[in-house]
Tab-separated table of C-alpha atoms in Angstrom:
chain	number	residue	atom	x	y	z
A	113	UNK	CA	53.554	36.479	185.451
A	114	UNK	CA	53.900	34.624	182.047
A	115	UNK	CA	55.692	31.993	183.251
A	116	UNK	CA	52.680	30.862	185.530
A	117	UNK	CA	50.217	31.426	182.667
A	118	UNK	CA	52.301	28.932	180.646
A	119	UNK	CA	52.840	26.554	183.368
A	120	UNK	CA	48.881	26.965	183.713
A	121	UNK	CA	48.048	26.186	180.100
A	122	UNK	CA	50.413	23.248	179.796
A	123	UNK	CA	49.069	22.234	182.916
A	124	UNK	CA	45.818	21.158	181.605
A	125	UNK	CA	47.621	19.019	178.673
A	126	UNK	CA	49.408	16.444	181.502
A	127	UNK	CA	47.480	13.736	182.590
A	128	UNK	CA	45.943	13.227	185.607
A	129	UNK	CA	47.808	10.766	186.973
A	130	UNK	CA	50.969	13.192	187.069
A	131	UNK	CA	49.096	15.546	188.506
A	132	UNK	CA	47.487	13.408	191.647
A	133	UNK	CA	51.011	11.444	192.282
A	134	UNK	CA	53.101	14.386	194.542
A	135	UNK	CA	54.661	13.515	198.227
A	136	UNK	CA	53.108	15.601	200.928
A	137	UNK	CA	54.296	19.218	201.102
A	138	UNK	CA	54.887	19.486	197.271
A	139	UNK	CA	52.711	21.735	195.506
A	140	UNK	CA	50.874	21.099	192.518
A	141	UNK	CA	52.648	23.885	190.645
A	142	UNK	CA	55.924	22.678	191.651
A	143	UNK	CA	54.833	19.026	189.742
A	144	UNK	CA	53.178	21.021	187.021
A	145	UNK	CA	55.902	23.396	186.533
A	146	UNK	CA	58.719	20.626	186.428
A	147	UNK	CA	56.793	18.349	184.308
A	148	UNK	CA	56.562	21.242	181.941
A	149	UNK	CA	60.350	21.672	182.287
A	150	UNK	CA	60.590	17.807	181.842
A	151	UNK	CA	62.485	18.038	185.518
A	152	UNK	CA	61.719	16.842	188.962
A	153	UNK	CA	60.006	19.528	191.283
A	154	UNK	CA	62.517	21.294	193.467
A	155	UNK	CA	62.550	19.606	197.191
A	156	UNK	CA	62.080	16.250	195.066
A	157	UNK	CA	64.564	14.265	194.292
A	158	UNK	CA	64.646	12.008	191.059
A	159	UNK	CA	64.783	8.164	192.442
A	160	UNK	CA	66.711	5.843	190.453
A	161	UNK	CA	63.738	3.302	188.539
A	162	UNK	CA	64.853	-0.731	188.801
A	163	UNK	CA	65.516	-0.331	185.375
A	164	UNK	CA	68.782	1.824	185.979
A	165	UNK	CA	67.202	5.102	184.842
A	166	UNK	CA	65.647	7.990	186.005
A	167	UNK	CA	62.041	8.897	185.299
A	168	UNK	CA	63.217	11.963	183.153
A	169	UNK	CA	65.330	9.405	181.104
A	170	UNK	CA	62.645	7.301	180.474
A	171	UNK	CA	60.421	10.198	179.525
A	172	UNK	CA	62.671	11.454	177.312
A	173	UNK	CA	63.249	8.094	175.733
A	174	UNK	CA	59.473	8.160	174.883
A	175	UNK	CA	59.274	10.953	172.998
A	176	UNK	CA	61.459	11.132	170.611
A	177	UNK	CA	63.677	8.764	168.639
A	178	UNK	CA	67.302	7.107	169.821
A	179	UNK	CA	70.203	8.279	168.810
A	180	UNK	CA	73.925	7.137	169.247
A	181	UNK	CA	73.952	9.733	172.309
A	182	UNK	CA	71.899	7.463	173.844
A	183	UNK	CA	74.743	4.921	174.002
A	184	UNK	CA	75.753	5.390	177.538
A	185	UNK	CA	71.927	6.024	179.035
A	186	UNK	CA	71.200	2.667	177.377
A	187	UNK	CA	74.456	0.909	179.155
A	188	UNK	CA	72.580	1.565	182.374
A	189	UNK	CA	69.660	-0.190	181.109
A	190	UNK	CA	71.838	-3.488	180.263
A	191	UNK	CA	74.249	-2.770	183.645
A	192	UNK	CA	70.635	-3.546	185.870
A	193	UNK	CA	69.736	-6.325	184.477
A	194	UNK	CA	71.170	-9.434	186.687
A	195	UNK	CA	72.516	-12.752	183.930
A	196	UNK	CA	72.253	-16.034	185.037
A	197	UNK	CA	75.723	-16.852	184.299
A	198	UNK	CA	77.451	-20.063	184.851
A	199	UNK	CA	80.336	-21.396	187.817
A	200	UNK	CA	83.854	-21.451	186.937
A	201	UNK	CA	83.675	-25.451	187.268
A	202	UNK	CA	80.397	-25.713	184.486
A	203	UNK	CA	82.593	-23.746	182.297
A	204	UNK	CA	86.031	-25.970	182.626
A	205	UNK	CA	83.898	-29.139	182.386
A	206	UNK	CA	83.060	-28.098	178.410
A	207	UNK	CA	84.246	-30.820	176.279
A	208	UNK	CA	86.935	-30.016	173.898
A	209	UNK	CA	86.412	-29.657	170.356
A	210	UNK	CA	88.039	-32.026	167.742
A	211	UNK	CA	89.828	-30.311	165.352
A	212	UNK	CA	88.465	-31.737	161.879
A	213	UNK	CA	85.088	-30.029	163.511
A	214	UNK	CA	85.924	-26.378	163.899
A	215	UNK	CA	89.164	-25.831	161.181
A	216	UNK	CA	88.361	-23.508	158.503
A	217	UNK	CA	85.291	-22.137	160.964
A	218	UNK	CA	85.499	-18.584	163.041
A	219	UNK	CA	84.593	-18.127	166.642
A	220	UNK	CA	81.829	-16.135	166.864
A	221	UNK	CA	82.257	-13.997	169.761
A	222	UNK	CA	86.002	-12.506	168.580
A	223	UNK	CA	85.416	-13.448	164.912
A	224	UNK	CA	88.924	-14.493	164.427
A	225	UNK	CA	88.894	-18.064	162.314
A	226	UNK	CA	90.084	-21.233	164.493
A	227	UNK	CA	93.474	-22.514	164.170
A	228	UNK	CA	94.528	-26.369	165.170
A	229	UNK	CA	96.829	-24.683	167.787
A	230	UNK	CA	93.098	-23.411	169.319
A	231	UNK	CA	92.184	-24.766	172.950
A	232	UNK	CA	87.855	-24.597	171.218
A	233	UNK	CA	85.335	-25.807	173.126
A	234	UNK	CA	81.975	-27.269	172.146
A	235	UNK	CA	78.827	-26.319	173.430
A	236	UNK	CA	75.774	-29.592	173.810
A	237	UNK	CA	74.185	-27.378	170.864
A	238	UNK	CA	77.453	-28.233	168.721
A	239	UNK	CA	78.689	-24.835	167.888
A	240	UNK	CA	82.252	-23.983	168.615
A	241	UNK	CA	84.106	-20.959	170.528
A	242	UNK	CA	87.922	-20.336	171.577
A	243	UNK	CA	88.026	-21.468	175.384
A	244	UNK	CA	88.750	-18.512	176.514
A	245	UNK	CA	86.019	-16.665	174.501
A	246	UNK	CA	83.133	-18.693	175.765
A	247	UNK	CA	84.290	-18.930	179.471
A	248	UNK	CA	84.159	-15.039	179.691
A	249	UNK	CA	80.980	-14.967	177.934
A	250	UNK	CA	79.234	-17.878	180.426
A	251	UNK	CA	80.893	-16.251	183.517
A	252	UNK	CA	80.077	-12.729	182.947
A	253	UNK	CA	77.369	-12.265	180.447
A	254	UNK	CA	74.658	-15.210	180.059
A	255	UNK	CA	74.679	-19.053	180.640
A	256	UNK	CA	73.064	-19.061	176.949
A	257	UNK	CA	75.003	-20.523	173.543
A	258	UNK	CA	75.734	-16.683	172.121
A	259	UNK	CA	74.561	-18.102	168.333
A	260	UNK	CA	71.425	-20.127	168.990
A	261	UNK	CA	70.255	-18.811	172.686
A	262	UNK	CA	70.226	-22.497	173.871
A	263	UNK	CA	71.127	-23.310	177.760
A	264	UNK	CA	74.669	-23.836	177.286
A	265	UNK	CA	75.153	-24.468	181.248
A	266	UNK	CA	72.341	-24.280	184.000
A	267	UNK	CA	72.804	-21.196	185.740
A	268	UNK	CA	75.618	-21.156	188.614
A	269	UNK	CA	76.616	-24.742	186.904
């Protein structure tokens, strides 16, 4: 019916590539037919990418523009990604910042201005965070000085 003449026709505007990459026992129509669809063929499962996303994510993705919807498909993205992130003991051996260097300055990972009652540490690269700011950022998110992107600790250090 119409539905194969427009799978037909649209058919012949997907490149080759698509067309030759199918698992044994899946038809070219099926590919054709979910490509057209932007879905995957049925008896084909969509396999998770190393980037976090499905193919039909990414495809999407390259097609159009982001939006703030895209908020939570790009959280997958980041989520895959593995950090080198620094030990426990790299992050308690931080030197402790002296006061007349960091008063009347603001953390920049909470944004909230230091205070002399502040436990701040100092990174080599001289730039200042509340203890407790920095030690989540080295354990969880990057082993990188969140202002410059110098090596605040060797990873796992």
């Amino acid at each position: 019916g119409s539905s194969s003449s427009t799978v037909g026709r649209d058919c012949a505007r997907l490149p080759p590539q698509q067309l030759q990459r199918r698992p044994n026992g899946v038809s070219l129509f099926a590919v054709a037919a979910a490509a057209v669809a932007n879905a995957p063929p049925a008896g084909l499962a969509e396999v998770r990418l190393p980037c976090g996303l499905m193919p039909s994510q990414v495809s999407d993705l390259l097609d159009r523009d982001i939006t703030p919807d895209d908020y939570e498909m790009l959280l997958q993205l980041d989520e895959s990604v593995a950090r080198p992130t620094a030990s426990r003991a790299g992050v308690e051996r931080l030197v402790p910042a002296n006061e007349k260097d960091f008063l009347g300055e603001n953390c920049a990972i909470c944004l909230i201005a230091f205070e002399s009652s502040d436990a701040v540490k100092a990174l080599p690269c001289a730039h200042f965070f509340h203890k407790e700011c920095i030690a989540k950022w080295l354990l969880e998110r990057c082993c990188v000085c969140p202002l410059c992107g110098e090596e605040a600790l060797r990873p796992d250090n």
